[in-house]
Coordinates of C-alpha atoms and ligand atoms in Angstrom, one line a residue:
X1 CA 64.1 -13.6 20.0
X2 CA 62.4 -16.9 20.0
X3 CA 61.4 -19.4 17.1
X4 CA 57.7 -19.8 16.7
X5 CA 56.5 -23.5 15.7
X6 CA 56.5 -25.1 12.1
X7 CA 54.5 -22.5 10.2
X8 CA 53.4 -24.4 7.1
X9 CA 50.3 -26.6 6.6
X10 CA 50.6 -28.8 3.6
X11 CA 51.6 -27.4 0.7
X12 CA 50.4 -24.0 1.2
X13 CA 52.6 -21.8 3.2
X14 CA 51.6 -19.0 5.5
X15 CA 51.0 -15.3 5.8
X16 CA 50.2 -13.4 9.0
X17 CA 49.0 -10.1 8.4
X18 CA 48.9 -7.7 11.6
X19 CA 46.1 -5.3 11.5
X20 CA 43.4 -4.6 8.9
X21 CA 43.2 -1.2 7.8
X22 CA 42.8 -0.9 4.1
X23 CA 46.9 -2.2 3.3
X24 CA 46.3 -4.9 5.7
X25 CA 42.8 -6.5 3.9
X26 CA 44.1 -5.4 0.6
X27 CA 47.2 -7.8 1.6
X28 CA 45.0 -10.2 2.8
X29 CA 42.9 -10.1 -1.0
X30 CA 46.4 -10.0 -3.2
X31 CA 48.2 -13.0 -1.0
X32 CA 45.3 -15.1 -0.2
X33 CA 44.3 -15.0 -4.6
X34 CA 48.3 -16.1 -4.8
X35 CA 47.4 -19.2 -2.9
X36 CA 48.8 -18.1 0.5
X37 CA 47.1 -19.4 4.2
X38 CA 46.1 -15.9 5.4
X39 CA 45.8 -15.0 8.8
X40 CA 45.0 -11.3 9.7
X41 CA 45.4 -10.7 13.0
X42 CA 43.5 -7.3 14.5
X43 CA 44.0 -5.2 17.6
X44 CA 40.0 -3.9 17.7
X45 CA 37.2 -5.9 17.4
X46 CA 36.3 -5.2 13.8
X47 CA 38.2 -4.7 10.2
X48 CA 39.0 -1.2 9.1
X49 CA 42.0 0.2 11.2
X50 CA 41.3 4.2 10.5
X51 CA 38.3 3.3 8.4
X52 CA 36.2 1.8 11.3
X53 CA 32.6 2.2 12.3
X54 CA 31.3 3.6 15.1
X55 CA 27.5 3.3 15.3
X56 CA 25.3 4.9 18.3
X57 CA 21.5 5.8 19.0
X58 CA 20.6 4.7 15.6
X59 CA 23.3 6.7 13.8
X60 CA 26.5 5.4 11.7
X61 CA 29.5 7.0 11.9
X62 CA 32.6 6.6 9.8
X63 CA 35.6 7.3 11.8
X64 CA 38.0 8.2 8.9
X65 CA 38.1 8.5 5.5
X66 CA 35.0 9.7 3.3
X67 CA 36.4 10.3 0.2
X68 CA 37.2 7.6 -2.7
X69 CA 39.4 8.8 -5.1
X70 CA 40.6 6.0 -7.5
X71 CA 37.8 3.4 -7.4
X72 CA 39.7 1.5 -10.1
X73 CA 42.2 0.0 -7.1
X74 CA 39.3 -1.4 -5.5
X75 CA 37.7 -3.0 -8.5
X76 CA 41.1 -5.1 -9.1
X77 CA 41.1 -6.8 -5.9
X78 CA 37.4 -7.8 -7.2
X79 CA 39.2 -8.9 -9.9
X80 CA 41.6 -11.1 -8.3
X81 CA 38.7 -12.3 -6.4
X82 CA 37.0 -13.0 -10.0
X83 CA 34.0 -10.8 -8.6
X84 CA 32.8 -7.7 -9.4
X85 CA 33.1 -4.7 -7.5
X86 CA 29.1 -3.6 -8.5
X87 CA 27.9 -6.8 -7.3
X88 CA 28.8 -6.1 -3.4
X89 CA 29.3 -2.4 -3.0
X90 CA 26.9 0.1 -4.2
X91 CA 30.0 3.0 -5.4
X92 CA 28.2 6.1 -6.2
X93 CA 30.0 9.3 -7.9
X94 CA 29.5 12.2 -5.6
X95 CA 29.1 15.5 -7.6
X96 CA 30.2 18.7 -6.7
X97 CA 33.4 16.7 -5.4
X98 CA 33.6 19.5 -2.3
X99 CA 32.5 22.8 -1.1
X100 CA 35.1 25.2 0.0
X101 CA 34.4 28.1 2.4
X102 CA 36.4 30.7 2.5
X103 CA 36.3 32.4 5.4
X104 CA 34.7 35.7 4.3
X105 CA 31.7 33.5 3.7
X106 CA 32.4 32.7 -0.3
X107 CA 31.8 29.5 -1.1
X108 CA 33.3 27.4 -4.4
X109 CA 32.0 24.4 -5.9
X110 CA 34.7 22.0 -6.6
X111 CA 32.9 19.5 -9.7
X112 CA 33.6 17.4 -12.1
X113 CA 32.1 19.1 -14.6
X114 CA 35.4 21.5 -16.0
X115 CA 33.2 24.0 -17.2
X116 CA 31.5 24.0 -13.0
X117 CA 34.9 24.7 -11.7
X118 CA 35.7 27.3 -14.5
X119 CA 32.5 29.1 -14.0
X120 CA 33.3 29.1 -10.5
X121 CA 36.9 30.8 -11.1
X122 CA 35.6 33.4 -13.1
X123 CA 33.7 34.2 -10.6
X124 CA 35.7 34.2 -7.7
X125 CA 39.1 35.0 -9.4
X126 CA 39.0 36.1 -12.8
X127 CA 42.6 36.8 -13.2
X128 CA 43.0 32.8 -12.4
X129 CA 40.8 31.5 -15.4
X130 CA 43.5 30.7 -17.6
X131 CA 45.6 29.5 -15.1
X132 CA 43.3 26.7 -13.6
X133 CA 43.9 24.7 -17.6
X134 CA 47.6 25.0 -17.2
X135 CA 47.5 23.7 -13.7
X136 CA 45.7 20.6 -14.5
X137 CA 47.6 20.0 -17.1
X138 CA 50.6 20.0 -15.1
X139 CA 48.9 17.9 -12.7
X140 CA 48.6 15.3 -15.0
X141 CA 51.9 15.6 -16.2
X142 CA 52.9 14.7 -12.6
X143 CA 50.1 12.2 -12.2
X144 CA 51.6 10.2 -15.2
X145 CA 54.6 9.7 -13.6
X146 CA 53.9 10.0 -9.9
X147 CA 50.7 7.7 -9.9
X148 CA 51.1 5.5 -12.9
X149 CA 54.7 4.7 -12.9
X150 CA 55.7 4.6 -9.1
X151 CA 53.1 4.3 -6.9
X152 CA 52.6 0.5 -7.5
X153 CA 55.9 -0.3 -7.8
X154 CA 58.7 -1.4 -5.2
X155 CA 60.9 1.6 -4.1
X156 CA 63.7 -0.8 -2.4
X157 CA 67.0 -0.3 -4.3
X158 CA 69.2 2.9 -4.6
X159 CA 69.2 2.8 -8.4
X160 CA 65.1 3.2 -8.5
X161 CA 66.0 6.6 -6.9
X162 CA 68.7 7.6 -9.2
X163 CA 66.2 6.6 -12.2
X164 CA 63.8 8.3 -11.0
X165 CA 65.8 11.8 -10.3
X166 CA 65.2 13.1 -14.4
X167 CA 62.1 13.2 -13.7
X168 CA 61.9 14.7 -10.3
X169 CA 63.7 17.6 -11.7
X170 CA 61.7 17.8 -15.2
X171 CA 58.2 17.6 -13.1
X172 CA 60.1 20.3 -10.3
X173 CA 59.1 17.9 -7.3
X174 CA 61.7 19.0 -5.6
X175 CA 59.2 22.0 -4.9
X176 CA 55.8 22.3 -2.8
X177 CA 52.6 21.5 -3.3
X178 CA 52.0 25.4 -2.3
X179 CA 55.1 26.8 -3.8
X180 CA 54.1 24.9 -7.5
X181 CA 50.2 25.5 -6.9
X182 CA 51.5 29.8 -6.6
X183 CA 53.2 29.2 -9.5
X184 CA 50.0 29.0 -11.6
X185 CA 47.5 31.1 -9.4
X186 CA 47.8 34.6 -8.1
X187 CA 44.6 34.8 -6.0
X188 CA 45.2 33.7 -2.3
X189 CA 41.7 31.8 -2.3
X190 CA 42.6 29.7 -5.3
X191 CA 46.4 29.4 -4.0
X192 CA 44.5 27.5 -1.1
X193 CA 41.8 25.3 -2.7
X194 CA 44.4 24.0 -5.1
X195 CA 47.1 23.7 -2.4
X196 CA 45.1 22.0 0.8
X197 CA 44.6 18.4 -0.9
X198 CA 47.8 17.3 0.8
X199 CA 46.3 17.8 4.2
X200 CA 44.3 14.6 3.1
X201 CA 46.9 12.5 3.2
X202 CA 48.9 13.9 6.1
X203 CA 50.9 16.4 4.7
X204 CA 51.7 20.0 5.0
X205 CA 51.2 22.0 1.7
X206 CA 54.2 23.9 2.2
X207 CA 56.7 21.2 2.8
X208 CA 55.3 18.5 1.1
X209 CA 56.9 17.9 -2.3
X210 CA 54.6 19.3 -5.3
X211 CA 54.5 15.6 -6.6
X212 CA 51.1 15.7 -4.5
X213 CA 49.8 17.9 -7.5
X214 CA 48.6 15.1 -9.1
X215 CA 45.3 14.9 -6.2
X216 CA 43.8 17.9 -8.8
X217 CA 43.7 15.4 -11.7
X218 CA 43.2 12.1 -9.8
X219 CA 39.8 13.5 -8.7
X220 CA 39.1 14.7 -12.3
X221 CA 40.1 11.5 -14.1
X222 CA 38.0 9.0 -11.9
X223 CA 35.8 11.2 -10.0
X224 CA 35.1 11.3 -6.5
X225 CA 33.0 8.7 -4.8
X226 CA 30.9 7.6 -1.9
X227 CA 30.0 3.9 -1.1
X228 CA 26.1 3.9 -0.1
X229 CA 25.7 2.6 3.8
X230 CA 29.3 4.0 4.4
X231 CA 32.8 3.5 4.0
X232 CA 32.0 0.7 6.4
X233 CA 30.5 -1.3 3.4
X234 CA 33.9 -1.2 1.5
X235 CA 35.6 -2.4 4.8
X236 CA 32.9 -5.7 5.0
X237 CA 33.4 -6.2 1.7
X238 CA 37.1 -6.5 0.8
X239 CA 37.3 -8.1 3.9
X240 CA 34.1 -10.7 3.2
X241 CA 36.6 -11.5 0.3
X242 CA 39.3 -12.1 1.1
X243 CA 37.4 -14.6 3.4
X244 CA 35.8 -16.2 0.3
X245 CA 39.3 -16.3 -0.8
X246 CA 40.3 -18.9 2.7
X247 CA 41.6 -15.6 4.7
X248 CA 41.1 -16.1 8.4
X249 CA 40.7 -13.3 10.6
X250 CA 41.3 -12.7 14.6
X251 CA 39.6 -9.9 16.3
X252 CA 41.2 -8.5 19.8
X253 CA 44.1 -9.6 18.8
X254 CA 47.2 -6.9 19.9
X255 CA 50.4 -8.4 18.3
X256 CA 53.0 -7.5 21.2
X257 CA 56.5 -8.8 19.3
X258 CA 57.2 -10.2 15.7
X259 CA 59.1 -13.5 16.1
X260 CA 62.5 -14.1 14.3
X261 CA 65.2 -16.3 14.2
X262 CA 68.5 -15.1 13.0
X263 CA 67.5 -12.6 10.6
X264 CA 63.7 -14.0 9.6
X265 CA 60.2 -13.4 10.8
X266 CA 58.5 -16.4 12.4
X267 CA 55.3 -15.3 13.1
X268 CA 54.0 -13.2 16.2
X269 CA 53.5 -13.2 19.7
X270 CA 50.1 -11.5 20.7
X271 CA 49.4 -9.7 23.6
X272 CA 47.8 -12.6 25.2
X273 CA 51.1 -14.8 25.2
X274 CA 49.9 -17.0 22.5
X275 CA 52.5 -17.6 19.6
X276 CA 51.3 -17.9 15.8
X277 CA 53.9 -19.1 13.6
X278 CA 53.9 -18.1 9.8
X279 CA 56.5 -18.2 6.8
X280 CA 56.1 -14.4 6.6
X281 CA 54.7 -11.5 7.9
X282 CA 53.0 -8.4 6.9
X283 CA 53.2 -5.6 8.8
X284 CA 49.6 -3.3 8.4
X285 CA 50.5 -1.5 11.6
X286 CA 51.8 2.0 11.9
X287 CA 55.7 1.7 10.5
X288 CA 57.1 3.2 13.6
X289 CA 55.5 1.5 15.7
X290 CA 56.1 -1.7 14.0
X291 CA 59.7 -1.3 14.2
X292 CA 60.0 0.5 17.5
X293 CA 57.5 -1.8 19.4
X294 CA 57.0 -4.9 17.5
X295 CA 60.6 -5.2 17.0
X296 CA 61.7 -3.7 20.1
X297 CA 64.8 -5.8 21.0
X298 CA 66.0 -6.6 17.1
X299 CA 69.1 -5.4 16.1
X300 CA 68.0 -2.9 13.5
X301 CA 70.2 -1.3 11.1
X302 CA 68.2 1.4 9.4
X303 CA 65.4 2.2 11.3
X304 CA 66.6 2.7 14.6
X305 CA 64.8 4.3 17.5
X306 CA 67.4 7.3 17.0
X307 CA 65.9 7.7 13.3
X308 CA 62.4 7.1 14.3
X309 CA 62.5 9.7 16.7
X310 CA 64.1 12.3 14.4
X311 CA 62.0 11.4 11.5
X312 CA 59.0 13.9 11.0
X313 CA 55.5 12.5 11.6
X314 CA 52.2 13.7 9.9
X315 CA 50.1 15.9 12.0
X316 CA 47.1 14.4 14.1
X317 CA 43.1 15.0 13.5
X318 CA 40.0 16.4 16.1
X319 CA 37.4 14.7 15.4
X320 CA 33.9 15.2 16.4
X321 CA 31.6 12.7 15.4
X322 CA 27.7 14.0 16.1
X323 CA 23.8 13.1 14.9
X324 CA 21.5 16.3 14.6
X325 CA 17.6 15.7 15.3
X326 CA 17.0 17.7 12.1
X327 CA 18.2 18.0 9.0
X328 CA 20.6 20.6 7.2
X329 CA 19.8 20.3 3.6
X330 CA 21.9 23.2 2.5
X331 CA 25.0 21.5 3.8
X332 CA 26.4 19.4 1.6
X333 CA 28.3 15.7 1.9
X334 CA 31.9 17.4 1.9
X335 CA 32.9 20.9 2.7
X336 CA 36.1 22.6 4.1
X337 CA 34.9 25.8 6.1
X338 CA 38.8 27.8 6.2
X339 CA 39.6 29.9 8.7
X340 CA 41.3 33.3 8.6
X341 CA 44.8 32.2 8.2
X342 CA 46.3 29.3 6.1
X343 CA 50.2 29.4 5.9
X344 CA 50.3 30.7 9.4
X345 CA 47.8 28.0 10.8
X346 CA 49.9 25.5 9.0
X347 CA 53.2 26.4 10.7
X348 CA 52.0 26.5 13.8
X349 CA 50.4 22.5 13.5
X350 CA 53.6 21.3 11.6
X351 CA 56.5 23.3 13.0
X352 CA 55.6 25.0 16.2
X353 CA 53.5 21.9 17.2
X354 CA 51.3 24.3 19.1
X355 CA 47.5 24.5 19.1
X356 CA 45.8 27.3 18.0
X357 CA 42.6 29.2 18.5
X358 CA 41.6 29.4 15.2
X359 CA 40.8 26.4 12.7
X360 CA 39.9 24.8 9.2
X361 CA 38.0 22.4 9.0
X362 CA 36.2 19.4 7.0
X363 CA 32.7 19.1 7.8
X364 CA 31.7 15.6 6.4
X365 CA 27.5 15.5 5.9
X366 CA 27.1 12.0 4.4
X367 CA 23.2 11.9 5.1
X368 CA 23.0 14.5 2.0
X369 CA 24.0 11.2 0.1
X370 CA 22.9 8.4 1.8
X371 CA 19.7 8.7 4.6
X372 CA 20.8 5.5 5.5
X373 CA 23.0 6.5 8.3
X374 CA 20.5 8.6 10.5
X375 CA 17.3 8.2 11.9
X376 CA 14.4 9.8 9.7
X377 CA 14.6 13.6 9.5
X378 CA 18.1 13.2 11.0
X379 CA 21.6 13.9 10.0
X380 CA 24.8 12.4 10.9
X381 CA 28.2 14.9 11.1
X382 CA 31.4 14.6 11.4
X383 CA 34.1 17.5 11.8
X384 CA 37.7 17.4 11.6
X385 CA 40.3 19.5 12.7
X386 CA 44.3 19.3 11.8
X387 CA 45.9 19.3 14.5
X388 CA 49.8 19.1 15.8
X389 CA 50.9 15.3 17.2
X390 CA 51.6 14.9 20.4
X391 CA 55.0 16.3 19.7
X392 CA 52.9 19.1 21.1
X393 CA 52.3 18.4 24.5
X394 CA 48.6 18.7 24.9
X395 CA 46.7 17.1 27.2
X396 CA 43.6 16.2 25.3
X397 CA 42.0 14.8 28.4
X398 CA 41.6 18.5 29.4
X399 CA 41.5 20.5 26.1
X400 CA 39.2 18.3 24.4
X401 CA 35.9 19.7 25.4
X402 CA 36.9 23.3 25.3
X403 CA 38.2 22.9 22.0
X404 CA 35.4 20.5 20.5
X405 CA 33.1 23.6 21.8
X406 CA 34.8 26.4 19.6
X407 CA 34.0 24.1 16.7
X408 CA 30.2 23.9 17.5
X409 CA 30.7 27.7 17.8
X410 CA 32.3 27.8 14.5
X411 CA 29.8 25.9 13.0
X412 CA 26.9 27.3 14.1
X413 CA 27.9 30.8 13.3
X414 CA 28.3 29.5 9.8
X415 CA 26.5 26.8 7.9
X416 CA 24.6 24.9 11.1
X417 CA 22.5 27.5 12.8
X418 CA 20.9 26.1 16.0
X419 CA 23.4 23.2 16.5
X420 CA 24.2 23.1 20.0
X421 CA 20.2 22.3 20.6
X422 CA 20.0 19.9 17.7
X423 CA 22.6 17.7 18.8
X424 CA 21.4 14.2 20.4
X425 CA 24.8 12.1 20.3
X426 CA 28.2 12.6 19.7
X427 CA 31.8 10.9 20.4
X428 CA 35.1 12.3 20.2
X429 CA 38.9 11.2 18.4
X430 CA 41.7 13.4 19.7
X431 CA 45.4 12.5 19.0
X432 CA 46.1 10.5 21.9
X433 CA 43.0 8.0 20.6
X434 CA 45.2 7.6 17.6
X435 CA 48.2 6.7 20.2
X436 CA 46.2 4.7 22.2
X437 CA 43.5 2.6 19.8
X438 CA 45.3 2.8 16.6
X439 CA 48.9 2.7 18.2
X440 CA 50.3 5.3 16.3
X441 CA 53.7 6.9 17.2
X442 CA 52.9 10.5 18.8
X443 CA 49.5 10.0 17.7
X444 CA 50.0 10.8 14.5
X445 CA 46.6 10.5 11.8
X446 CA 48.8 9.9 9.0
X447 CA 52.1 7.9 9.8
X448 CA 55.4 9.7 8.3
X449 CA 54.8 13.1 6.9
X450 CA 55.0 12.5 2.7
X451 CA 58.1 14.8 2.6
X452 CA 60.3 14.6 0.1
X453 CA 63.1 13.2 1.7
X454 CA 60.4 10.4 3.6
X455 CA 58.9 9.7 0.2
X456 CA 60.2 6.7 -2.2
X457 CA 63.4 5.1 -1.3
X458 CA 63.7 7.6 1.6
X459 CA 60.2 5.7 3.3
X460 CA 60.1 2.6 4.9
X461 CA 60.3 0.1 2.2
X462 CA 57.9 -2.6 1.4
X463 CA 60.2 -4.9 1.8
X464 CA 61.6 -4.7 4.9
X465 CA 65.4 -3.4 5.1
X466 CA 65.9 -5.0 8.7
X467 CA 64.2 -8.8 8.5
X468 CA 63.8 -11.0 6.2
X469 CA 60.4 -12.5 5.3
X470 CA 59.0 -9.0 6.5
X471 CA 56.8 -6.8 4.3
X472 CA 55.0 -3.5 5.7
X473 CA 51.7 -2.3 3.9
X474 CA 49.8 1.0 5.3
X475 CA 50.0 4.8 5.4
X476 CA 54.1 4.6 7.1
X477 CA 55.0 2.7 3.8
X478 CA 55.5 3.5 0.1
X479 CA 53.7 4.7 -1.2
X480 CA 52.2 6.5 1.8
X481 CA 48.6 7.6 3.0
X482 CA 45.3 8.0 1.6
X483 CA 43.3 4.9 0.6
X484 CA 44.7 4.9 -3.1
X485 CA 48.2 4.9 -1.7
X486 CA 47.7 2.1 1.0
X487 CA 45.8 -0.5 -1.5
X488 CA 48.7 0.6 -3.8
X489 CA 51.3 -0.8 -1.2
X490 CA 49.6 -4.0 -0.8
X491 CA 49.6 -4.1 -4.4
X492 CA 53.8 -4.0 -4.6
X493 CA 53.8 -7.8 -2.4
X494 CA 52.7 -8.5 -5.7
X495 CA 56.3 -8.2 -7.2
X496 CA 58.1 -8.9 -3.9
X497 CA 56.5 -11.8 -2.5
X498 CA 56.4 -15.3 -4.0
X499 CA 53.1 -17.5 -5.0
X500 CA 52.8 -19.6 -2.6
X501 CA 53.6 -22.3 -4.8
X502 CA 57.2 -21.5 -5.7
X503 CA 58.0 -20.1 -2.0
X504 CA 61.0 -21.9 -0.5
X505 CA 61.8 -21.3 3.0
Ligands
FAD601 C1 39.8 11.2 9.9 C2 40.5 10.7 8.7 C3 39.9 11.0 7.5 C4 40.5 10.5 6.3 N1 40.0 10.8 5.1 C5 40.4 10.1 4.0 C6 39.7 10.2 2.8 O1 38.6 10.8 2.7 N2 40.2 9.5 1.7 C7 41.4 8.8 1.7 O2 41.8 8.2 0.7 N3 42.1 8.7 2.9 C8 41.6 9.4 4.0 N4 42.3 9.2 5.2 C9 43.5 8.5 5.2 C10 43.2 7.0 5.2 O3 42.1 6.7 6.0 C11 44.4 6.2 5.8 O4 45.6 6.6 5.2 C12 44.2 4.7 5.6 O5 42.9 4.3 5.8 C13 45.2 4.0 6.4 O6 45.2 2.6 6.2 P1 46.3 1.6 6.7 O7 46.3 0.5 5.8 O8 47.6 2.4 6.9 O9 45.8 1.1 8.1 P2 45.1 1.7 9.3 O10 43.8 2.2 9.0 O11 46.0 2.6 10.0 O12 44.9 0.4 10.2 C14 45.9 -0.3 10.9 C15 45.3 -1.4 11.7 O13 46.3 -2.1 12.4 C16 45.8 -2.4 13.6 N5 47.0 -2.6 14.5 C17 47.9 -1.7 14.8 N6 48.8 -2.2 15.6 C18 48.5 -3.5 15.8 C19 49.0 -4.6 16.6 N7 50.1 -4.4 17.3 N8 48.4 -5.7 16.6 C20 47.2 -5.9 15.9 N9 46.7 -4.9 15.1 C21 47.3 -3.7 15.1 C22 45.0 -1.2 14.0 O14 44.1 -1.5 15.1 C23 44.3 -0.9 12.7 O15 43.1 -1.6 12.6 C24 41.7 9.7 6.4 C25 42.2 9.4 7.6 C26 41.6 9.9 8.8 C27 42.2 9.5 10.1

């Protein structure tokens, strides 16, 4: 352990954030507007972490997520910016939300609209009309807790738990998503489109606590959208603001060790050798890495590498990233295509960690919204597949191509006919990318699994447990993954950390 130099400059003391996913430049926003000296110091070469950019042979691809679900986070760090959201990012509402595909070939519109989705459950499942109003409600029973009273707030001390135990029991989140989703529906096809929503954020329906309900009324109370030129836009412009805010950012920048001295984060050593000193530090990189890696030699209490290694991580993503030389205007912007088994499929990518033959996936079309990212007459793909972490013991180097060619098979026998001739670029994410460019523990897509006993209290705090003057922000924290759950993390240093102008040392 070595001290780092005098940290402050002036008046205004300092804040290094490491890495800038969406946590990290949310951070960056919400410290730098309380009058902190930001630095954000990033592994890659551009802002976004899991949200980065890839663009090739005149197409844009978004590496990660596609789907904005609570647009109203975003606005308030336009807020604190004392912009407006509208002004710099073209947010457009994207209506049907999803497509799902069931794997006989049925297909249900997910809208909006109530009376879309109704219409579509009479159709499919009758005998679940009635059931889809009482399932919403109960998902906005949970929201109102789970979302509006927690997931913003600090979940450091013992006695939030215990407060918060009524109303785990009353709102039965001690169950699963997919044992409180067959609660309300009888038909297996409905069981699964009302069930799959924690697969978004790393989780596995039938483990994860039925807390994650409250996805089904999240997407009804603030819609789902898209920003125009790509998730890539929202990256540039948080990040653009918290510039305009005095925020500094370093580009291929790999923070090797976080400083301390007795108990207290001094800043960082990169990579590189150099040292940067700060007051405090913000942690936007993976959790378990953070503490395993970062804080390799510190004398930690909680989160040792015994409990890291025992904790469960969320499972990992295929993702094929490819631009067509034609256009599919059937398909549209989101889809899940499902293949012929659910619970099993799950069990084997959670549990058995072992990679199967058969698949669901998410076919992302975001050409059907915006032209913007494809040549003329073009459209640009991407196709993900949940996959076990590397728990599993595949070598991607080898199974990668064979498996990336079932899904072209898939897809082609189903909603792209003529693919394998109309592809003219393509890139690939497998687990061990997530290992290797994201520096993820076993490769994981979405940090700790949102279990019950990893959610809350149970997670990684906030604030961190082991050093003082270190805070962690990002998917591993509370309140876990998802964009609306990372921005909401940066949003509890609002509680925990000081303005800069009352912070003492
Ligand atoms: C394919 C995919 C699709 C998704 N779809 C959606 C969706 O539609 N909607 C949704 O809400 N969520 C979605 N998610 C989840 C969501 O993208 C993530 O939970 C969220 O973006 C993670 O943000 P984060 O703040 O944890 O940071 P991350 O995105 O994980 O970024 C962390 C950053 O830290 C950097 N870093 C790590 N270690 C170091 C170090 N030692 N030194 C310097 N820098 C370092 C990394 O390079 C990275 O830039 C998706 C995720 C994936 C992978």
């Amino acid at each position: 352990m070595t001290a780092a130099a005098p940290a402050s400059e002036g008046f205004r003391p300092h804040a290094i954030i490491i890495g800038s996913g969406f946590g990290g430049l949310a951070a960056a926003v919400r410290l730098a507007a309380k009058g902190w000296r930001v630095t954000v110091v990033e592994k890659l070469d551009a802002p976004g972490g899991r949200a980065y950019v890839f663009k090739q042979d005149g197409y844009t691809f978004d590496a990660g997520p596609t789907i904005i679900t609570a647009p109203h986070l975003i606005e308030e760090l336009w807020t604190l910016a004392g912009r407006r959201l509208n002004d710099d990012v073209d947010l457009r509402p994207v209506d049907p939300f999803y497509s799902i595909r069931f794997n006989d070939g049925e297909v249900m519109r997910c809208s909006a609209d109530l009376d879309v989705t109704r219409a579509e459950i009479a159709r499919i499942a009758p005998e679940d009309s009635e059931n889809f109003e009482r399932f919403i409600a109960e998902s906005q029973r949970v929201f109102d807790v789970a979302f509006t009273q927690l997931a913003d707030k600090p979940f450091d001390k013992l006695s939030k738990l215990f407060r918060a135990v009524p109303d785990l029991v009353r709102l039965r989140g001690y169950r699963t998503v997919y044992g409180r989703v067959s609660d309300y529906f009888s038909n297996d096809k409905m069981r699964i489109a009302f069930s799959f929503h924690p697969l978004l954020i790393g989780g596995n329906p039938m483990t994860t606590t039925a807390y994650y309900c409250l996805i089904a009324h999240l997407e009804r109370l603030h819609g789902v959208h898209y920003t125009m030129g790509g998730m890539g836009s929202l990256v540039r412009g948080i990040a653009k603001l918290a510039e305009g805010l005095g925020a500094s950012f370093r580009y291929n920048a790999e923070v090797a060790t976080i400083e301390t001295l007795g108990n207290r984060a001094t800043g960082v050593t990169l990579a590189s050798g150099e040292t940067l000193a700060s007051d405090i530090v913000v942690s936007n990189a993976d959790v378990a890495w953070t503490y395993s890696k970062l804080l390799e030699s510190y004398p930690r209490k909680r989160w040792t590498d015994r409990k890291i290694l025992r904790s469960k991580f969320s499972m990992s993503l295929f993702v094929w990233y490819f631009g067509t030389n034609r256009k599919y205007e059937d398909v549209p912007h989101h889809m899940m295509l499902l293949g012929p088994r659910y619970c099993e499929l799950l069990k084997e990518i959670f549990v058995k960690k072992t990679l199967s033959a058969d698949f669901s996936l998410y076919l992302h079309r975001p050409t059907a919204t915006d032209t913007s990212l494809a040549p003329a007459g073009c459209d640009s793909f991407y196709v993900l597949s949940p996959v076990p972490h590397l728990e599993s013991g595949v070598d991607w180097s080898k199974e990668a191509e064979p498996y990336r060619k079932m899904v072209e098979q898939r897809l082609e026998q189903t909603v792209l006919p003529g693919l394998s001739s109309a592809i003219v670029t393509q890139r690939l994410m497998t687990p061990q990318d997530f290992r290797d460019r994201l520096l993820s523990v076993n490769g994981a897509a979405f940090a700790l699994e949102p279990r019950l006993f990893q959610s809350a209290w149970f997670r990684p705090h906030n604030i961190s447990e082991e050093v003082d003057g270190l805070y962690l922000v990002g998917a591993g924290t509370h309140p876990g993954a998802g964009i609306p759950g990372v921005i909401s993390s940066a949003k509890v240093l609002d509680e925990v950390v000081p303005a800069a102008a009352t912070f003492r040392r």
